Structures are given as C-alpha cells and as structure tokens.
Tab-separated table of C-alpha atoms and ligand atoms in Angstrom:
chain	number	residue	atom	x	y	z
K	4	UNK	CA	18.607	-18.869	-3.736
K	5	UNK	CA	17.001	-20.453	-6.833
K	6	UNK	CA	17.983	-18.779	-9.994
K	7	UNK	CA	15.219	-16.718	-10.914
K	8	UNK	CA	14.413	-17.893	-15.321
K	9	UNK	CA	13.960	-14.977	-17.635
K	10	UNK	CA	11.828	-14.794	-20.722
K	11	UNK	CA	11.819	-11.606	-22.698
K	12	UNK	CA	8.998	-10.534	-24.582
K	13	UNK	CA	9.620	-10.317	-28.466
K	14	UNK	CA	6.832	-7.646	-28.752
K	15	UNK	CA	7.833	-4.745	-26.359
K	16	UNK	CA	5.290	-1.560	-25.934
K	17	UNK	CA	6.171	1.903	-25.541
K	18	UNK	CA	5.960	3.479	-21.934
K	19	UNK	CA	2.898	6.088	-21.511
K	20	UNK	CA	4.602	9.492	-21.231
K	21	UNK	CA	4.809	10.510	-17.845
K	22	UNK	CA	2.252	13.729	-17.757
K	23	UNK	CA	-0.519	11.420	-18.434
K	24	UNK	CA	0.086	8.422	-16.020
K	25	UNK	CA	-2.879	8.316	-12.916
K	26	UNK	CA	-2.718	4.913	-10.526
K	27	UNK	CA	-3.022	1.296	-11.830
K	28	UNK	CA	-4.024	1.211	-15.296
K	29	UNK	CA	-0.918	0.597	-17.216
K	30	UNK	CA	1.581	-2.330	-16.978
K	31	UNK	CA	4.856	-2.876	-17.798
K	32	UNK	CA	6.199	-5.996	-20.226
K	33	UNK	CA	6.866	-8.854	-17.985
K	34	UNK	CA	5.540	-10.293	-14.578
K	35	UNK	CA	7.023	-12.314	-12.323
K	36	UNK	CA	5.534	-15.600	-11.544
K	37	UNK	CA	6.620	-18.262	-8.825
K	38	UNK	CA	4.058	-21.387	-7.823
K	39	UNK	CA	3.456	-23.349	-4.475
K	40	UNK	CA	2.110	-27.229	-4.771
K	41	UNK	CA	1.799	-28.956	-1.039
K	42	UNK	CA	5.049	-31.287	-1.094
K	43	UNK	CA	6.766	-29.574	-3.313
K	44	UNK	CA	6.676	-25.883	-1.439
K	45	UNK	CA	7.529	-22.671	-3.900
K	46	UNK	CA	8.723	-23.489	-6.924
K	47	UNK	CA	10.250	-22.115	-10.654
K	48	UNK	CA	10.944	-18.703	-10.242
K	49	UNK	CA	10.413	-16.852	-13.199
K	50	UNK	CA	10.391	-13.475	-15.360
K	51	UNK	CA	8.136	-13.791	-18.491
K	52	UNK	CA	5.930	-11.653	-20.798
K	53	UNK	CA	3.150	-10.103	-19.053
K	54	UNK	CA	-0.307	-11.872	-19.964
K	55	UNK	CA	-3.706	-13.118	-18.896
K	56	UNK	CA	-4.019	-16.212	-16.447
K	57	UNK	CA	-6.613	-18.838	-17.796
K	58	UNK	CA	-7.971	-19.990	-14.421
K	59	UNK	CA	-10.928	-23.036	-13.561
K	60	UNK	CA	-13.871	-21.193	-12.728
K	61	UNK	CA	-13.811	-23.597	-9.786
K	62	UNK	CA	-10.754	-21.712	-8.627
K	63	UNK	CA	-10.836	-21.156	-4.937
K	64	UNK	CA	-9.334	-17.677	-4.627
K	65	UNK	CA	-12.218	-16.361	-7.239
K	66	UNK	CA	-15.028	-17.896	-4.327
K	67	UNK	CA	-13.456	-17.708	-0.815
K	68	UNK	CA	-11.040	-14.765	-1.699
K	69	UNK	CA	-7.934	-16.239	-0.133
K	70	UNK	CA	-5.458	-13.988	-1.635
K	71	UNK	CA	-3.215	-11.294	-0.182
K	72	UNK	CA	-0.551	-8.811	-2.040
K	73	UNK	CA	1.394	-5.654	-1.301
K	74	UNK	CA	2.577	-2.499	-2.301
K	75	UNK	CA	6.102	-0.577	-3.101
K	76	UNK	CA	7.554	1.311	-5.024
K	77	UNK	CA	10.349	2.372	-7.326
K	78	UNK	CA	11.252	5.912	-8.104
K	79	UNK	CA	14.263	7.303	-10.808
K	80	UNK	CA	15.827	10.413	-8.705
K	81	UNK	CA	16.824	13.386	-11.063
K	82	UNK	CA	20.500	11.256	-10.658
K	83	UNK	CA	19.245	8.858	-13.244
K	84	UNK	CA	18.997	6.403	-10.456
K	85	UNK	CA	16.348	3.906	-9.920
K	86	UNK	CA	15.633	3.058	-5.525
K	87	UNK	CA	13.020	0.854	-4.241
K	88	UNK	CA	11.614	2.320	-1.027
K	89	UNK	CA	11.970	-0.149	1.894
K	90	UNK	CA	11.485	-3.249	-0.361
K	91	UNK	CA	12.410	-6.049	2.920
K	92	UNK	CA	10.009	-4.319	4.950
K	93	UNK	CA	6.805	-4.627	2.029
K	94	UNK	CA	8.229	-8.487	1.771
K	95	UNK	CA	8.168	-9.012	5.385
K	96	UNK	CA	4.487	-7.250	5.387
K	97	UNK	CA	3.548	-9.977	2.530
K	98	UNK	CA	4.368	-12.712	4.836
K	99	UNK	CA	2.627	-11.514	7.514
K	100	UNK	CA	-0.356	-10.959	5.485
K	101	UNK	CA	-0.059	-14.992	4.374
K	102	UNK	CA	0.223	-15.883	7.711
K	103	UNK	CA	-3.077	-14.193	8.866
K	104	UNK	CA	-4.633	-16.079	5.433
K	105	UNK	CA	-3.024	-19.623	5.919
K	106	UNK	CA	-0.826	-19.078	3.124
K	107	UNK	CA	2.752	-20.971	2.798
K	108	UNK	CA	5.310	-18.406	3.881
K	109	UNK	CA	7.316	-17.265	1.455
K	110	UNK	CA	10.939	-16.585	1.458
K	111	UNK	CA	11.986	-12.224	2.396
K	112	UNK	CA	14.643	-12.595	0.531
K	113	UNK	CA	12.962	-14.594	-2.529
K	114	UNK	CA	10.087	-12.145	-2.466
K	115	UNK	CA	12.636	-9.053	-2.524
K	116	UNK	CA	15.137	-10.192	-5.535
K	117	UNK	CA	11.965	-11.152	-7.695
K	118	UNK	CA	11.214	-7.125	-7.412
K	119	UNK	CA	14.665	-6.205	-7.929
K	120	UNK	CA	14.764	-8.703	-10.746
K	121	UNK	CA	11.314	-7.565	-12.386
K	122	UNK	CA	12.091	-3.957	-12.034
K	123	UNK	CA	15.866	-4.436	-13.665
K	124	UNK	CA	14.002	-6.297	-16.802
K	125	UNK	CA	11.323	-3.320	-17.136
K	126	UNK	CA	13.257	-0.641	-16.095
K	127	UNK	CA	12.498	1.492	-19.113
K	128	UNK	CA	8.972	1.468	-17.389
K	129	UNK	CA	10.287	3.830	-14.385
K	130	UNK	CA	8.927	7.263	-15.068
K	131	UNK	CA	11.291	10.539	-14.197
K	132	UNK	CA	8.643	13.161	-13.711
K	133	UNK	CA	8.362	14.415	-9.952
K	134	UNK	CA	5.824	12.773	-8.190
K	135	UNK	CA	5.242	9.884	-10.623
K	136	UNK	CA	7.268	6.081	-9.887
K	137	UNK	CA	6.527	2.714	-10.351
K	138	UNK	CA	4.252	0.746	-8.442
K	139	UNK	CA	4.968	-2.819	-7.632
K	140	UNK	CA	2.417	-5.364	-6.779
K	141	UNK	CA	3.010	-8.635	-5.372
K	142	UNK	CA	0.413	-10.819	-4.826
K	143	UNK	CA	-0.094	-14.333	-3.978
K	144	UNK	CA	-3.498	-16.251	-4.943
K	145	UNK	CA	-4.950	-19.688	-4.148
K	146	UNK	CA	-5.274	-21.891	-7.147
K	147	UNK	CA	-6.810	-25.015	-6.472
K	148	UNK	CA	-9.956	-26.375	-8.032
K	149	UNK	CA	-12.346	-26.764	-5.308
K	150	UNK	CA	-15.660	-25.618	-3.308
K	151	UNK	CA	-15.041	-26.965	-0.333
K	152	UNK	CA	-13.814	-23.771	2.329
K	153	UNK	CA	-10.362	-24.627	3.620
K	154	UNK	CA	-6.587	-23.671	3.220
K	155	UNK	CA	-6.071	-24.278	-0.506
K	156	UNK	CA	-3.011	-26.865	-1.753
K	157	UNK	CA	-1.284	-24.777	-4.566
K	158	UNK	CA	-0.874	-21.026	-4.614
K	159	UNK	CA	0.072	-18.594	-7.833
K	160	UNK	CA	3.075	-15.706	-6.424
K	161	UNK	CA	3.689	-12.902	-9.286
K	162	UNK	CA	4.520	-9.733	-9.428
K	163	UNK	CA	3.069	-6.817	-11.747
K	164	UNK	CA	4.372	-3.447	-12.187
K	165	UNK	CA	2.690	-0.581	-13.873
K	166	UNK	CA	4.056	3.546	-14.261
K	167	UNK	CA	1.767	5.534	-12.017
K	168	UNK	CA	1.040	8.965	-10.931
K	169	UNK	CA	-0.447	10.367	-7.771
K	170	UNK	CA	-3.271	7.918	-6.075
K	171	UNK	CA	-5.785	10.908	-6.060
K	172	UNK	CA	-7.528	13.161	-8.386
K	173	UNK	CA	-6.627	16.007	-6.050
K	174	UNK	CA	-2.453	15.047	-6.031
K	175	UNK	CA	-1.156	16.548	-2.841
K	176	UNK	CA	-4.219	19.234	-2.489
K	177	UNK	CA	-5.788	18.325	0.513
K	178	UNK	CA	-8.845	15.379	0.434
K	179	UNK	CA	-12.508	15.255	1.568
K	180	UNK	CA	-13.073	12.382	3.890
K	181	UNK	CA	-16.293	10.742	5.425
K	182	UNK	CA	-16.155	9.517	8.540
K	183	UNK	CA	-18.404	6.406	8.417
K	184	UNK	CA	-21.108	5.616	11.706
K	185	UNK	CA	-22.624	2.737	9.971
K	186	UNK	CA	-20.340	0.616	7.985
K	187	UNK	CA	-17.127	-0.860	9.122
K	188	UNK	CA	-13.942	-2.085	7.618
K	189	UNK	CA	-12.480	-4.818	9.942
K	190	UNK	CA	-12.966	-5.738	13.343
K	191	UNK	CA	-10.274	-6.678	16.119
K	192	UNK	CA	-9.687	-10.440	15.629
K	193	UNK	CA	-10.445	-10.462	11.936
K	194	UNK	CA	-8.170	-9.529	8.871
K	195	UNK	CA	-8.036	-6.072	9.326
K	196	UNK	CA	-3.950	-6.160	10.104
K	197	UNK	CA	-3.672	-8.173	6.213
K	198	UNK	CA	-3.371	-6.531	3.506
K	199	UNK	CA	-6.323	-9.161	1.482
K	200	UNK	CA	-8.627	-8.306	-1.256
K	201	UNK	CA	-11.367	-8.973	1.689
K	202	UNK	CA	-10.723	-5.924	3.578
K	203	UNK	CA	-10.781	-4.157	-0.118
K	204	UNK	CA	-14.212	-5.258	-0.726
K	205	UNK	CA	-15.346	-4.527	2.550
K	206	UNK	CA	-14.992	-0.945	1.967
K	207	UNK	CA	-16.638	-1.082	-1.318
K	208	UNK	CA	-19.930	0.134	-0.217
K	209	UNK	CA	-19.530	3.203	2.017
K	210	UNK	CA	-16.860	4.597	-0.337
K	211	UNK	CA	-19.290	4.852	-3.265
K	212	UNK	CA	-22.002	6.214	-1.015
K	213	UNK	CA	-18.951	8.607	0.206
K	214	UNK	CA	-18.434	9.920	-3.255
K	215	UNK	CA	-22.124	10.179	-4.097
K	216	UNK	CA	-21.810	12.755	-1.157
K	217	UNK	CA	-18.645	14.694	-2.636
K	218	UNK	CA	-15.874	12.887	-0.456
K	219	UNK	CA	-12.793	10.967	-1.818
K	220	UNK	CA	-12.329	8.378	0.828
K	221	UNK	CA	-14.246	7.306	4.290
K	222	UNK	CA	-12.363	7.194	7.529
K	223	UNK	CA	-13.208	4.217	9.363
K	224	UNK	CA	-13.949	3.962	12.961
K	225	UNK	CA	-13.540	0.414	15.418
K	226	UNK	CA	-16.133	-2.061	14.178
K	227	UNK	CA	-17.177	-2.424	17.864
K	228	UNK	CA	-17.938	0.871	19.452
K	229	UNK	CA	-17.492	2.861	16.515
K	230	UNK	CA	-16.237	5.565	18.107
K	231	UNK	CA	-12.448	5.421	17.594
K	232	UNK	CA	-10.714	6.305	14.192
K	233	UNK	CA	-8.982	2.871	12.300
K	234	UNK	CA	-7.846	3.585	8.966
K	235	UNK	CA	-8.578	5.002	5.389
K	236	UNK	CA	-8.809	1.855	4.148
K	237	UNK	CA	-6.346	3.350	1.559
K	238	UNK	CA	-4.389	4.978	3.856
K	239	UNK	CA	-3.378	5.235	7.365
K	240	UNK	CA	-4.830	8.325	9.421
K	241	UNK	CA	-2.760	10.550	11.844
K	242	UNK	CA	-3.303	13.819	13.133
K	243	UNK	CA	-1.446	16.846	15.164
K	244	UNK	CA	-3.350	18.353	18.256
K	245	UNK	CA	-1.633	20.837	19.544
K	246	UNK	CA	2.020	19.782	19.945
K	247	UNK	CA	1.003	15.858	20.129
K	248	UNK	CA	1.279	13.966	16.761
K	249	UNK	CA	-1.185	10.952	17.188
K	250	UNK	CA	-2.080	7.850	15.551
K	251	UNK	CA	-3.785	5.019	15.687
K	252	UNK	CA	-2.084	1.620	17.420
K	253	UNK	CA	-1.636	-1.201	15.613
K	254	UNK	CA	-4.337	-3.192	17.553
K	255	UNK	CA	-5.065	-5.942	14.774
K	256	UNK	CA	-7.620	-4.111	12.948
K	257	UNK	CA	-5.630	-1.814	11.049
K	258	UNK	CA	-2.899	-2.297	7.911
K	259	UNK	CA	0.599	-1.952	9.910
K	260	UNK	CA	1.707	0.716	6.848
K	261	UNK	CA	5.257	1.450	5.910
K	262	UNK	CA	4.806	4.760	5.085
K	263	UNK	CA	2.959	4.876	8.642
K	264	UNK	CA	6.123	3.786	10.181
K	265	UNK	CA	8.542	5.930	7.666
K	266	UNK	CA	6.355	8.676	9.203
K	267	UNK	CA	6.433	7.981	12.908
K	268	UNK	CA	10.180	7.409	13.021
K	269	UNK	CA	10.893	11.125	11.059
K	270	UNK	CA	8.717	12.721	13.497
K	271	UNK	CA	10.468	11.039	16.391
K	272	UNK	CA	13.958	11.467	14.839
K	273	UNK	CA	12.695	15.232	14.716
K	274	UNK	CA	12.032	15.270	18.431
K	275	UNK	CA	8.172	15.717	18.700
K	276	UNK	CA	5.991	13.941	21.158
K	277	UNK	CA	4.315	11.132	18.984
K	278	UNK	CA	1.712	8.577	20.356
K	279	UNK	CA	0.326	5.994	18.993
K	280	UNK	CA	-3.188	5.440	21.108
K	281	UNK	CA	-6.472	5.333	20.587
K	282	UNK	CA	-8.270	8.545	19.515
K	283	UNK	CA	-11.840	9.455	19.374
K	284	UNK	CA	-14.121	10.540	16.793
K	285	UNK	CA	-15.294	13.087	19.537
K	286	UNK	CA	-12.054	14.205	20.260
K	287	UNK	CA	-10.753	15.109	16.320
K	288	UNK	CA	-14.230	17.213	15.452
K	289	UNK	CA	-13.930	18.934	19.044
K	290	UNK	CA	-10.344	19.824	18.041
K	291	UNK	CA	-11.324	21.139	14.314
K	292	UNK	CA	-13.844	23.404	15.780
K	293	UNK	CA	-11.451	24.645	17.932
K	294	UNK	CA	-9.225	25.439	14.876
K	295	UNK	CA	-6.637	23.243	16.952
K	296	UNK	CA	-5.752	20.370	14.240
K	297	UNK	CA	-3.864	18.853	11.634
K	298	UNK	CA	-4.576	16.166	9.718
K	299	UNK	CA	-3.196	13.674	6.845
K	300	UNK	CA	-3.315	10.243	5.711
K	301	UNK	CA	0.107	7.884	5.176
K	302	UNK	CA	0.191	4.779	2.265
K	303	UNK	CA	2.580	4.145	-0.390
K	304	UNK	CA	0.068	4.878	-3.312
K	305	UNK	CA	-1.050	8.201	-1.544
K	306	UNK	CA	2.480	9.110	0.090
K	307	UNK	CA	1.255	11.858	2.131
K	308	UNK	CA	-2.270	12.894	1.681
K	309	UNK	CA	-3.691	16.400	3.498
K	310	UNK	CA	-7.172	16.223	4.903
K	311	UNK	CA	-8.566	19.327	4.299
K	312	UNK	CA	-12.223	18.403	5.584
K	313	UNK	CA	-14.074	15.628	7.370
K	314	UNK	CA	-17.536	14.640	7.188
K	315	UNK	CA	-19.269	13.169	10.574
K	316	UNK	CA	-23.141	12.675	11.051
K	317	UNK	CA	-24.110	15.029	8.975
K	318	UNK	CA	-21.810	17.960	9.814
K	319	UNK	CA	-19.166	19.310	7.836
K	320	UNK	CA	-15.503	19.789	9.998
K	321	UNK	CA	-12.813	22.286	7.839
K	322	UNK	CA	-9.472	21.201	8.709
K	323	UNK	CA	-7.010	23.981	9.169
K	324	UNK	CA	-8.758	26.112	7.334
K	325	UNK	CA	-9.091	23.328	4.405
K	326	UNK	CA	-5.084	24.068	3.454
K	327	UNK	CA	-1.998	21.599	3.801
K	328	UNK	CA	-0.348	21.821	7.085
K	329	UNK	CA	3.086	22.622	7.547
K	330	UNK	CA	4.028	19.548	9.550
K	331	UNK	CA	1.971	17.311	6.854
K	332	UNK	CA	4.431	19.554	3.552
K	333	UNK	CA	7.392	19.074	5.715
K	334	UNK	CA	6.823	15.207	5.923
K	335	UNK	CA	5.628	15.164	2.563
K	336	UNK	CA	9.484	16.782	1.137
K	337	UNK	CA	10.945	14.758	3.396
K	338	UNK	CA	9.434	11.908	2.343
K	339	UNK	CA	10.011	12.199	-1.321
K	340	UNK	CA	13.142	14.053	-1.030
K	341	UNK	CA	14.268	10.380	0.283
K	342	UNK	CA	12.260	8.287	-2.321
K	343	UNK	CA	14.198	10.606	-5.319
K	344	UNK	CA	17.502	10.285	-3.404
K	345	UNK	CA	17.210	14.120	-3.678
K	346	UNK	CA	17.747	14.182	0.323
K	347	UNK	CA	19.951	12.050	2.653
K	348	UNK	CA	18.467	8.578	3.524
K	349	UNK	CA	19.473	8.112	7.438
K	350	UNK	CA	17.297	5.330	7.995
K	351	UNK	CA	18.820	3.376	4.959
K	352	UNK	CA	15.115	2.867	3.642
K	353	UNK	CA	16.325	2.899	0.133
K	354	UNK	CA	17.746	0.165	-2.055
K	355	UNK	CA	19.461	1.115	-5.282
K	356	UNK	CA	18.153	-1.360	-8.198
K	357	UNK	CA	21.961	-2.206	-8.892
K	358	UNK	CA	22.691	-3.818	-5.669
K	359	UNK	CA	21.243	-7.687	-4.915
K	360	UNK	CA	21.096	-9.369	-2.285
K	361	UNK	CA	21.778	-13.289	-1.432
K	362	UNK	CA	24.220	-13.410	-4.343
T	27	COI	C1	-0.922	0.993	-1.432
T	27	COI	O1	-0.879	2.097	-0.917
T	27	COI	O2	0.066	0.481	-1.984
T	27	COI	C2	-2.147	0.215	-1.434
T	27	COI	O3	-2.075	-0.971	-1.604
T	27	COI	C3	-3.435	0.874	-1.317
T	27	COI	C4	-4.280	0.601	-2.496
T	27	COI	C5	-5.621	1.060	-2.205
T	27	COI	C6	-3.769	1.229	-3.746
C-alpha cells in the first residue's frame, strides 16, 4: 500500500469541551486527501492541515451532484482506548456507493488505513464523555471542469473528522416522525441503496414541512405505491409487533445501514424471530392503536433512536405510550456498551486505533 504523506499543521486549535459538542459543526486539524486522474487511477495519499478547497465554478460535482461519502465512527471507552466501529464494512459501503455513481473504485483497505491514519494524527479530537465520539466522513467528489452530463475524469477522496454529540435535539428520548403520502425519497432502480448527496437533497423538502408541523424526521414510504415504509432518510426504520422484530429489505431503494445490520445480527444472536420484509403503512398505525408496537430508527449518527409518535394523514399514532421500549434500551446498551469497549465485542466489529492493517 502507498505510504500515506503527513503534513502537520503548525497552528493547532483547542478541542470544544465535550458537554457542548451537537453533530457536524466542528472539525478536527487535518483531512485526508487522495486524487483520481483517468490513466493515472488514485493517487498521493495524504494527511495535511484541514482547509478550504478552491474549486472552478464549472466543477461538475457542484452541477450534476456526482459525489458519494460515508459515515463511522470513533469512540474513547472509559479504558482510555480509542475503537472505530466496523470501519471495513463503512469502506466497503463507500465502494458500493461509487459503483452505483460511476465512480473509480477505490481500494477497502486504502479507504480504511486513511481513517486509521487521520484519526491517529487528530486523536486529541476524540471526546470521552458518554454518548459523544468522533464522526468520520469520507467522501469522494467529481472534479472536472465541465457541463457536459457524463462520468467525470478526475475525482477528489478526503476524509474530515469533527467531535460530535448525539444526532438529535431529543438524545435518546424518543422522536416525532411524519410519515410522508406525498413526497418520496428514492425509488427502486434509482440511488436510493447510495449513500449520495442526491438522496440528501431529495428529502430536503418534506423534512422542513415535517418540522413546521412539530416532527424531527419523515418516514418515507416506496416511491411507487406509497404504501410500504423505506427509510428515515437519516436512519433506518424497524419495528417489534408482537414477538416479530421487522424491517425493511434491502430492495435497492433503501441505505443498506451498518448499524441496521449491527442490529439485526444482536437480535438474531439473541434468538428472536427477525424478518426483514415488506411492511405496510396500514399495518404499523393498526398495530399502535392496538397498543401492540415498538418502534426505533438505526444509523451511525443517531445510534439507536426511539419513536415515540408517528404522524400519518393527518392523525396522530403514540407509540408505546410515547416512552423508549425495552427491546429498543436493550439494543441501545448493547450497542454502545460495544462502541466504548465497556461490553464484550463477539462479532469483532471493533478495531482498536493501534492496530493497522496491510503493513
Ligand atoms: C450517518 O448516520 O452517518 C449519516 O450519514 C446520516 C447523516 C444524515 C448524518
């Protein structure tokens, strides 16, 4: 593997302390960088001080938005510390998010030591208080100077990382949703499955109307029948019916999430039935009026995120009785007890920043 080049900046800043960190506002010293030219493939891996790109306006990513990124995480356990939570599976997501975008692959491995290398160089950045980390973002952009639409010749990889707390304003009190009957997300056979700034802006709209009505986040249904749940856009959705845990298949339209699958391989580990099928809008408000349902949302920023209501046509739906579950706190300890190395690991999700890999 190429040597990854490391400038340090001369003009450090001082971490935020960690009772006042929310999500994605503050950034660490350094970024990692790595470019792609056609011939030439990815090239000069680097570590340098964290700036401002000057771009071309006529920059194809800022007009056909053919960029992609991910999102992990790294957390210091009350051991002093620091894992990354399932870092090769987030690199192998990446790729499969440049496929879907016609974006040169990238190498796992490349992708994974230039987070292990970024988060050894800023590791004064990792926060210790419980329930804050740091996030990592890798994201790859298209660069070339053009306005005609195809697959652009030279692509921009880097990586930022930035101290966070929890995702929402509520923390792990259970959330608000709207359940949305006239806008949709993504659509089987489009880029729903990528994690791209498209399906980002695509939700713009019915998320601000959502909060003008008092929810945090809308639950979308299928963009063709609108009838069956997808995702949160910022989360994936699952729910407990009786004694059947249910989410959501990963049918092209929705992010395949990590925390999704960290989640569905606990439960099954635990012995519950778990299926992953399509489930109706019909079918999750008949359940909450029956006082019959569970309900939470999985993503790295929000972890594991109650549901305490749902909003559908016009009708409000209380979701066990508006309080966290115990199946959704039990995941939710589990979860983070794992993250914080504060609970055994028997999946091996977490990497310990001191080990590399490829030598
Ligand atoms: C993540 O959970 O890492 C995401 O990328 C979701 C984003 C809305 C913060």
């Amino acid at each position: 593997m190429t040597e990854i080049a490391i400038t340090r900046t001369t003009n450090p800043k001082q971490p935020p302390a960690d009772e006042t960190l929310t999500f994605g506002t503050v950034f660490s010293d350094h970024m990692f960088m790595m470019e792609y030219h056609e011939g030439q493939g990815w090239h000069d891996p680097r570590i340098v001080p964290y700036a401002p790109f000057v771009m071309d306006p006529a920059t194809c990513v800022l007009h056909y938005g053919q960029a992609i990124f991910d999102g992990l995480k790294a957390f210091r356990g009350p051991d002093g510390q620091i894992r990354l939570f399932r870092p090769g599976d987030h690199s192998r997501r990446l790729n499969r998010s440049a496929h879907y975008l016609c974006i040169p692959e990238l190498d796992p491995v490349m992708v994974e030591e230039s987070i292990r290398a970024l988060v050894e160089v800023d590791q004064n950045w990792v926060p210790k208080m419980p329930g804050t980390s740091l996030y990592i973002r890798p994201t790859v952009i298209a660069t070339e100077t053009f306005l005609g639409v195809h697959p652009s010749h030279s692509y921009l990889y880097y990586v930022i990382v930035g101290p966070v707390g929890a995702y929402y304003k509520e923390g792990m009190n259970p959330v608000r949703i709207l359940v949305s009957d006239q806008y949709v997300r993504a659509v089987k056979g489009g880029l729903g499955a990528a994690k791209t700034a498209g399906n980002y802006a695509a939700s713009l709209f019915g998320a601000e109307e959502a909060q003008k009505a008092g929810y945090t986040q809308v639950l979308w249904l299928d963009g063709v029948e609108h009838k069956y749940l997808d995702e949160v856009g910022t989360m994936n959705i699952m729910l407990k019916i009786g004694d059947e845990v249910i989410t959501p298949p990963l049918n092209g339209a929705i992010l395949a999430g990590i925390t999704r699958d960290s989640v569905l391989t606990l439960l099954r580990s635990w012995g519950l039935r778990v299926s992953e099928r399509p489930v109706s809008i019909d079918e999750v408000t008949a359940a909450a009026s029956a006082g019959n349902l569970e309900m939470w949302g999985t993503g790295t920023a929000a972890v594991i995120s109650p549901v305490g209501e749902l909003g559908y046509k016009g009708e409000r739906y209380v979701i066990n009785g508006g309080q966290t579950g115990a199946l959704t706190q039990k995941l939710y300890d589990t979860i983070v007890g794992i993250q914080y190395g504060t609970a055994p690991d028997p999946f091996g999700w977490t990497r310990l920043l001191g080990n590399r890999l490829g030598g």
